[in-house]
Coordinates of C-alpha atoms in Angstrom, one line a residue:
M1 CA -26.4 48.3 28.8
I2 CA -28.5 51.4 29.4
T3 CA -25.7 53.6 27.6
T4 CA -25.8 51.4 24.6
M5 CA -29.6 51.4 24.3
V6 CA -29.3 55.2 24.4
A7 CA -26.8 55.3 21.8
G8 CA -28.7 53.1 19.6
K9 CA -32.0 55.2 19.9
I10 CA -30.1 58.3 19.1
L11 CA -28.4 56.5 15.9
E12 CA -32.0 55.2 15.1
K13 CA -33.4 58.9 15.2
L14 CA -30.7 60.3 13.0
G15 CA -31.6 57.4 10.5
I16 CA -28.1 55.7 10.5
C17 CA -29.2 52.2 11.8
N18 CA -32.2 51.1 14.1
D19 CA -31.4 50.5 17.9
L20 CA -31.7 46.8 17.7
T21 CA -28.7 46.7 15.2
I22 CA -26.6 48.4 18.0
L23 CA -27.7 46.3 20.8
R24 CA -27.0 43.1 18.9
A25 CA -23.6 44.6 17.9
A26 CA -22.9 45.2 21.5
V27 CA -23.9 41.8 22.7
N28 CA -22.4 39.8 19.9
G29 CA -19.3 42.1 19.7
I30 CA -17.9 40.8 23.0
P31 CA -15.5 38.3 22.4
P32 CA -15.3 34.9 23.8
W33 CA -13.6 34.4 27.0
R34 CA -10.4 32.2 26.9
D35 CA -10.5 29.4 29.6
S36 CA -7.6 27.5 30.6
K37 CA -9.9 24.5 31.2
L38 CA -12.1 24.4 28.1
L39 CA -11.9 23.7 24.2
I40 CA -14.2 26.3 22.7
K41 CA -15.3 25.9 19.1
D42 CA -17.6 27.6 16.7
L43 CA -19.8 25.4 14.3
T44 CA -22.7 26.1 11.8
V45 CA -25.4 23.4 11.5
D46 CA -28.1 24.1 9.3
E47 CA -27.5 27.7 9.1
V48 CA -27.6 27.9 12.9
P49 CA -24.3 29.1 14.7
L50 CA -23.3 27.2 17.5
R51 CA -20.4 27.2 20.2
I52 CA -19.3 24.0 21.9
Y53 CA -17.5 23.9 25.2
Q54 CA -15.6 20.7 26.0
P55 CA -13.6 20.3 29.2
K56 CA -10.0 19.7 28.5
S57 CA -9.3 17.4 31.4
P58 CA -9.6 13.6 30.5
P59 CA -12.8 12.2 31.3
T60 CA -13.4 9.4 34.0
G61 CA -16.4 8.2 32.2
K62 CA -19.2 9.3 29.7
R63 CA -19.7 13.2 30.0
R64 CA -23.1 15.0 30.3
G65 CA -24.4 17.0 27.2
I66 CA -26.2 20.2 27.6
L67 CA -28.0 22.0 24.9
Y68 CA -28.3 25.5 25.7
F69 CA -30.7 28.2 24.1
H70 CA -30.0 31.9 24.9
G71 CA -32.6 34.4 25.9
G72 CA -33.4 37.8 24.1
A73 CA -37.2 37.5 24.0
G74 CA -37.0 36.1 20.5
T75 CA -35.8 39.5 19.0
F76 CA -32.1 38.1 18.5
G77 CA -33.4 34.8 16.6
S78 CA -32.1 34.1 13.1
I79 CA -35.3 32.4 11.6
K80 CA -38.1 34.4 10.5
I81 CA -41.8 33.3 10.8
P82 CA -44.1 35.6 9.0
P83 CA -47.2 36.8 10.9
G84 CA -49.4 35.0 8.2
V85 CA -48.4 31.5 9.9
T86 CA -51.0 30.7 12.2
Q87 CA -49.7 28.8 15.6
P88 CA -45.9 30.2 14.9
A89 CA -45.0 29.0 18.2
K90 CA -45.5 25.3 17.1
L91 CA -43.4 26.0 14.0
R92 CA -40.6 27.5 16.1
I93 CA -40.7 24.4 18.4
I94 CA -40.5 21.8 15.6
H95 CA -37.7 24.0 14.1
I96 CA -35.9 23.7 17.5
I97 CA -36.4 20.0 17.6
L98 CA -35.0 19.6 14.1
I99 CA -31.9 21.9 14.9
C100 CA -31.2 19.8 18.2
T101 CA -31.3 16.5 16.3
A102 CA -28.8 18.1 13.9
V103 CA -26.6 19.5 16.5
V104 CA -26.3 16.1 18.4
G105 CA -25.7 14.5 15.0
K106 CA -22.9 16.9 14.4
I107 CA -21.4 16.4 17.9
L108 CA -21.5 12.4 17.3
E109 CA -19.8 13.0 13.7
N110 CA -16.9 15.1 15.5
F111 CA -16.4 12.5 17.9
G112 CA -16.3 9.6 15.1
I113 CA -19.3 7.7 16.4
C114 CA -21.5 8.2 13.5
T115 CA -22.1 10.7 10.6
Q116 CA -24.5 13.4 11.2
V117 CA -26.6 12.3 8.2
S118 CA -27.0 8.6 9.7
F119 CA -28.0 10.1 13.0
V120 CA -30.7 12.3 11.8
R121 CA -32.1 9.5 9.6
Y122 CA -32.1 7.3 12.5
M123 CA -33.9 9.9 14.6
Q124 CA -36.5 10.5 12.3
G125 CA -37.4 6.8 11.4
R126 CA -37.8 5.8 15.1
K127 CA -41.4 6.1 15.3
T128 CA -43.2 2.6 14.7
L129 CA -46.9 2.3 14.4
G130 CA -48.8 -0.8 15.5
A131 CA -51.1 -2.8 13.3
D132 CA -53.9 -0.9 11.5
P133 CA -57.3 -2.3 11.9
K134 CA -58.4 -1.0 8.3
L135 CA -55.4 -2.0 6.4
F136 CA -53.1 -4.9 5.2
I137 CA -49.6 -3.7 5.2
K138 CA -46.8 -5.7 3.8
D139 CA -43.1 -4.9 2.8
L140 CA -41.7 -6.1 -0.6
W141 CA -39.5 -5.5 -3.0
F142 CA -40.2 -4.3 -6.7
D143 CA -37.3 -4.9 -9.0
K144 CA -34.7 -4.6 -6.0
V145 CA -36.4 -1.4 -4.8
P146 CA -38.0 -1.6 -1.3
V147 CA -41.6 -0.6 -1.0
R148 CA -44.4 -1.0 1.5
I149 CA -47.9 -1.6 0.5
Y150 CA -51.1 -0.5 2.2
Q151 CA -54.4 -2.1 1.0
P152 CA -57.9 -1.6 2.8
K153 CA -59.2 -4.5 4.3
A154 CA -62.7 -3.8 3.4
P155 CA -64.2 -5.8 0.5
S156 CA -64.6 -3.7 -2.7
A157 CA -67.2 -4.2 -5.4
S158 CA -64.6 -3.1 -8.0
Q159 CA -61.1 -2.6 -8.5
R160 CA -59.5 0.0 -6.2
R161 CA -57.2 3.0 -7.3
G162 CA -53.4 2.6 -7.2
V163 CA -51.1 5.4 -5.6
L164 CA -47.4 5.2 -6.2
F165 CA -46.0 7.3 -3.3
F166 CA -42.5 8.9 -3.1
H167 CA -41.6 10.5 0.0
G168 CA -39.8 14.0 0.8
G169 CA -36.7 14.6 2.4
G170 CA -34.3 16.5 0.1
W171 CA -33.2 13.2 -1.5
V172 CA -31.1 12.8 1.6
F173 CA -33.7 12.2 4.1
G174 CA -37.0 10.5 4.6
S175 CA -37.9 6.8 4.4
L176 CA -40.8 4.3 4.5
E177 CA -41.0 4.9 8.2
T178 CA -41.0 8.7 8.2
H179 CA -44.1 8.8 5.8
E180 CA -45.8 5.8 7.2
E181 CA -48.7 7.7 8.9
L182 CA -49.3 9.8 5.9
C183 CA -49.4 6.7 3.5
R184 CA -51.9 5.2 6.0
F185 CA -54.1 8.0 5.9
I186 CA -54.3 8.3 2.3
A187 CA -55.1 4.4 2.0
R188 CA -57.8 4.3 4.3
E189 CA -59.6 7.8 3.4
S190 CA -59.3 7.5 -0.3
E191 CA -59.9 3.5 -0.1
S192 CA -56.9 3.3 -2.6
V193 CA -54.0 0.8 -2.7
V194 CA -50.9 2.6 -1.8
V195 CA -47.1 1.7 -2.8
S196 CA -44.6 3.8 -0.9
V197 CA -41.2 3.4 -2.4
G198 CA -38.0 3.4 -0.4
Y199 CA -35.6 4.9 -3.0
R200 CA -31.9 5.3 -2.5
L201 CA -30.8 8.5 -0.9
A202 CA -28.0 10.9 -1.4
P203 CA -25.1 11.6 -1.0
E204 CA -24.4 7.8 -0.8
H205 CA -26.3 7.5 -4.1
K206 CA -26.3 10.3 -6.5
Y207 CA -28.8 11.4 -9.4
P208 CA -30.5 9.6 -11.0
A209 CA -30.4 6.8 -8.3
A210 CA -33.6 7.9 -6.6
Y211 CA -35.4 8.7 -10.0
E212 CA -34.0 5.3 -11.4
D213 CA -35.7 3.5 -8.4
C214 CA -38.9 5.3 -8.4
L215 CA -39.3 4.7 -12.1
S216 CA -38.3 0.9 -11.6
A217 CA -41.0 0.4 -8.8
S218 CA -43.6 2.2 -10.8
Q219 CA -42.9 0.0 -14.0
H220 CA -43.1 -3.1 -11.7
F221 CA -46.3 -2.0 -10.1
L222 CA -48.1 -0.9 -13.5
Q223 CA -47.1 -4.5 -14.8
H224 CA -48.6 -6.3 -12.0
L225 CA -51.8 -4.2 -11.3
Q226 CA -54.1 -7.2 -11.3
H227 CA -52.3 -8.9 -8.5
Y228 CA -53.2 -6.0 -6.0
G229 CA -56.7 -5.4 -7.4
V230 CA -56.0 -2.1 -8.9
D231 CA -57.9 -0.7 -11.7
P232 CA -55.3 0.1 -14.8
A233 CA -57.3 3.1 -15.7
R234 CA -56.9 4.8 -11.9
V235 CA -53.3 4.8 -11.1
A236 CA -51.6 8.2 -9.8
V237 CA -48.3 9.1 -8.7
C238 CA -47.9 11.3 -5.6
G239 CA -45.1 12.8 -3.7
D240 CA -44.0 15.6 -1.3
S241 CA -41.1 17.9 -1.8
A242 CA -38.2 15.9 -3.3
G243 CA -40.8 13.2 -3.7
G244 CA -43.0 15.7 -5.7
N245 CA -40.0 16.0 -7.9
L246 CA -39.6 12.4 -8.4
A247 CA -43.4 12.0 -9.1
A248 CA -43.1 14.7 -11.9
A249 CA -40.4 13.0 -13.6
V250 CA -41.6 9.7 -13.3
S251 CA -44.9 10.9 -14.7
Q252 CA -43.1 12.6 -17.6
T253 CA -41.2 9.3 -18.5
L254 CA -44.3 7.1 -18.3
A255 CA -46.4 9.6 -20.5
G256 CA -44.7 8.3 -23.6
R257 CA -44.9 4.6 -22.7
S258 CA -47.3 2.6 -24.9
D259 CA -46.5 -0.8 -23.3
L260 CA -47.8 0.3 -19.7
P261 CA -51.3 1.6 -18.3
R262 CA -51.4 5.2 -18.7
L263 CA -51.3 7.2 -15.5
R264 CA -54.5 8.8 -14.4
A265 CA -53.1 11.6 -12.2
Q266 CA -50.2 13.1 -10.5
I267 CA -50.2 14.8 -7.2
L268 CA -47.5 17.1 -6.5
I269 CA -47.2 18.4 -2.9
Y270 CA -45.2 21.4 -2.7
P271 CA -42.6 20.0 -5.0
G272 CA -39.1 21.4 -6.1
L273 CA -39.0 21.4 -9.9
Q274 CA -35.9 23.3 -11.0
A275 CA -32.5 24.6 -10.1
L276 CA -31.8 27.2 -12.6
D277 CA -33.0 30.3 -10.4
F278 CA -32.8 30.3 -6.4
N279 CA -34.1 33.9 -6.4
L280 CA -37.7 33.5 -7.5
P281 CA -40.0 35.7 -5.4
S282 CA -40.7 32.8 -3.1
Y283 CA -37.1 32.3 -2.5
Q284 CA -36.5 35.7 -1.8
Q285 CA -39.5 36.0 0.6
N286 CA -39.3 32.9 2.4
R287 CA -35.6 32.6 2.8
G288 CA -35.3 32.1 6.4
V289 CA -38.9 30.6 7.0
P290 CA -38.7 26.9 8.6
L291 CA -38.8 24.2 7.7
L292 CA -36.9 24.7 4.5
F293 CA -34.5 27.7 4.1
R294 CA -33.2 29.0 0.7
E295 CA -29.6 27.8 1.2
R296 CA -31.0 24.1 2.2
A297 CA -33.0 24.0 -1.0
A298 CA -29.9 24.3 -2.9
F299 CA -27.8 22.5 -0.7
Y300 CA -30.1 19.3 -1.2
M301 CA -30.3 19.6 -5.0
L302 CA -26.5 19.7 -4.9
Q303 CA -26.3 16.8 -2.6
Y304 CA -28.5 14.8 -4.9
L305 CA -26.8 15.8 -8.1
N306 CA -23.2 15.5 -6.9
G307 CA -23.0 14.0 -3.5
S308 CA -21.6 17.4 -2.3
A309 CA -22.5 21.0 -1.7
T310 CA -19.7 22.1 -4.1
K311 CA -20.4 25.5 -5.8
L312 CA -23.3 26.3 -3.5
E313 CA -22.4 29.9 -3.2
E314 CA -22.6 30.1 -7.2
V315 CA -25.9 28.3 -7.4
L316 CA -27.6 30.6 -4.8
E317 CA -26.3 33.8 -6.5
G318 CA -27.2 32.4 -10.0
S319 CA -23.8 32.2 -11.5
H320 CA -23.9 28.6 -12.3
I321 CA -25.9 28.6 -15.4
P322 CA -24.5 30.6 -18.5
P323 CA -26.8 33.5 -19.4
D324 CA -27.6 32.1 -22.9
I325 CA -29.0 29.0 -21.4
K326 CA -30.9 30.8 -18.7
L327 CA -32.4 32.9 -21.7
K328 CA -33.4 29.7 -23.3
Y329 CA -35.4 28.3 -20.5
Q330 CA -36.7 31.8 -19.4
K331 CA -40.0 31.3 -21.0
W332 CA -40.6 28.6 -18.3
V333 CA -38.6 29.6 -15.5
S334 CA -39.1 33.5 -15.0
P335 CA -40.7 35.6 -12.3
D336 CA -42.7 37.1 -15.0
N337 CA -44.7 33.9 -15.0
I338 CA -45.6 34.5 -11.3
P339 CA -48.8 36.3 -10.5
E340 CA -48.5 39.7 -9.2
E341 CA -50.2 38.8 -6.1
F342 CA -47.4 36.5 -5.0
K343 CA -44.9 39.4 -5.4
V344 CA -46.4 42.0 -2.9
R345 CA -44.5 40.5 0.2
G346 CA -41.2 41.7 -1.7
Y347 CA -39.3 40.8 -4.8
K348 CA -36.2 42.4 -6.2
P349 CA -35.2 41.4 -9.8
R350 CA -31.7 40.0 -10.2
V351 CA -29.6 40.6 -13.3
L352 CA -28.1 37.8 -15.2
L353 CA -24.5 36.6 -14.0
E354 CA -21.6 35.3 -16.0
C355 CA -20.7 31.8 -15.4
T356 CA -17.3 30.0 -15.8
T357 CA -17.1 26.8 -17.4
E358 CA -15.7 25.0 -14.6
V359 CA -18.9 26.1 -12.5
F360 CA -21.3 24.9 -15.2
E361 CA -19.6 21.7 -15.8
T362 CA -20.3 20.8 -12.2
V363 CA -23.8 21.3 -12.5
K364 CA -24.9 21.3 -16.1
R365 CA -27.2 18.3 -15.6
F366 CA -29.4 20.5 -13.9
C367 CA -30.7 21.3 -17.4
E368 CA -32.1 17.6 -17.5
P369 CA -35.8 17.4 -17.0
K370 CA -35.3 14.0 -15.2
L371 CA -33.5 16.2 -12.4
C372 CA -35.5 19.2 -13.0
P373 CA -39.1 18.5 -14.5
L374 CA -40.0 21.8 -15.1
L375 CA -37.7 22.1 -18.0
A376 CA -39.4 19.3 -20.0
E377 CA -40.3 20.3 -23.7
D378 CA -43.9 21.3 -24.4
T379 CA -44.4 17.8 -26.4
I380 CA -43.8 16.1 -23.0
I381 CA -45.9 18.2 -21.0
Q382 CA -49.1 18.0 -23.3
Q383 CA -49.1 14.2 -22.5
L384 CA -49.3 14.4 -18.8
P385 CA -52.4 13.3 -16.9
E386 CA -54.6 15.3 -14.9
S387 CA -52.8 17.0 -12.1
F388 CA -53.2 18.2 -8.5
I389 CA -50.5 20.6 -7.1
L390 CA -50.4 21.8 -3.5
T391 CA -48.4 25.0 -2.7
C392 CA -47.8 26.9 0.4
E393 CA -47.5 30.7 0.8
Y394 CA -44.5 30.6 3.1
D395 CA -42.4 28.0 1.3
V396 CA -39.4 28.6 -0.9
L397 CA -40.8 26.1 -3.3
R398 CA -43.9 27.8 -4.0
D399 CA -43.1 29.3 -7.1
D400 CA -41.9 26.1 -8.6
G401 CA -45.4 24.8 -8.3
L402 CA -46.8 28.0 -9.5
L403 CA -44.8 27.6 -12.7
Y404 CA -45.5 24.2 -13.2
K405 CA -49.1 24.9 -13.0
K406 CA -48.8 27.6 -15.7
R407 CA -46.9 25.0 -17.9
L408 CA -49.4 22.3 -17.7
E409 CA -52.6 24.7 -18.1
D410 CA -51.0 26.4 -21.1
N411 CA -50.5 22.8 -22.7
G412 CA -54.1 21.7 -21.9
V413 CA -53.6 19.7 -18.9
P414 CA -56.4 19.9 -16.4
V415 CA -54.9 21.3 -13.0
T416 CA -56.4 21.3 -9.5
W417 CA -54.5 23.7 -7.5
Y418 CA -54.8 24.0 -3.8
H419 CA -52.9 26.8 -1.9
L420 CA -52.4 27.0 1.7
E421 CA -52.3 30.6 2.5
D422 CA -51.0 30.1 5.9
G423 CA -48.8 26.9 5.1
F424 CA -45.1 26.1 5.2
H425 CA -42.9 23.6 3.8
G426 CA -43.6 20.4 5.2
I427 CA -46.8 21.1 6.9
I428 CA -48.4 17.9 5.6
N429 CA -46.4 15.6 7.5
S430 CA -47.8 17.4 10.9
F431 CA -51.2 16.8 10.0
N432 CA -51.5 14.3 12.9
S433 CA -48.7 15.3 15.4
G434 CA -50.7 15.6 18.6
W435 CA -50.2 19.4 20.1
L436 CA -47.8 20.2 17.3
S437 CA -50.3 19.4 14.7
F438 CA -51.6 22.2 12.2
P439 CA -54.9 22.5 11.0
A440 CA -53.7 23.6 7.6
G441 CA -52.0 20.6 7.0
K442 CA -55.0 18.4 7.6
R443 CA -57.0 20.7 5.4
G444 CA -54.4 20.3 2.8
L445 CA -54.3 16.6 3.2
D446 CA -58.2 16.3 3.0
N447 CA -58.1 18.1 -0.3
I448 CA -55.8 15.5 -1.7
V449 CA -57.8 12.7 -0.6
N450 CA -60.9 14.4 -2.2
F451 CA -58.9 14.6 -5.4
L452 CA -58.4 10.9 -5.4
R453 CA -61.7 9.8 -4.6
S454 CA -62.9 12.1 -7.7
L455 CA -60.8 9.7 -9.8

């Protein structure tokens, strides 16, 4: 090891490579031992490489399971937590918990017990909350779509605000349970009636299933506002991540409806709004920052669209959309529309790549505004209600929010923008997670509540 370190330092001085590269190559270059008593298999779960060791001998009962994390003082890790993230150790712990859940799910899937997706969903939705002294909470169905309604118990002198909430989770995960605490907080603190929508998930239910469920539930609610004591002039749609995408799509559809009350506002929390360019500055800068990697963002979009991640590499490199179509939308999806202050952490422009007909046929619906709301025509954008957009500096989806903010403002739509300079994707959900809470998450949520109270 000493010899390796010395060799590494010499090569670093010569400008060939740094010493850490040599150390990693030396350590990682050791081939795995062959063991006559073990089955050894390499897997990758959520971009994290794993090596599984299973005894070959038949078990006499259920075996123990051990998750082992190697040392290396953090130097040899694969995730990248920027120095601007406050309390980075907490983020690393949350990421490890999520990875452990995914790993166990993969193991169970390999044993034929259940799918990884179903296990992760089960683990995410296990937390149950008791009755809330300030809220009436009830599960209902709106046009065959499950919803959970939160109504303040305190009497109100007038009709209340209404909030349609669409949860995040990459269209694959998330549920009424995963966002229960968040919806309770919004209902209590803003004194609003909140309707959380349990839309169908991918990959079992492909696009446009989630959008259709959210639209159906929204229409039903808007048609029966008086039953819930909601003011028809004060209804907002709200969602985080994939839910922000759904909120934007539903808002665009309802903007042209004269038979329903007009939405008062849309609240988009780090929304994903396009799938044409996964190489915008925020995707490059935050590609390895938890809790959403660049590859995962494209993976989830493909799962929602097609129920599989076929053509993932083409989508990531940008060869999934023909150059002429990219040029058509370049006025809306372009790094040129991102303020220069958001490029200082690094950005390398990408050239337009050719696209085969086969690849484009697989993903051509990426050009539909119901899937990618950033691509809606100006005539639709001009009709949208007052908007609140929350973005996080260390989030691959940051630039989607910035681009939509510009489109709204260019078309005369009032926008309240709140940017968490120390925030990362998913931070709002950890606003009340005990010792794993982040002050920035609570700060962002307080601004959302304040916006609602101003309506």
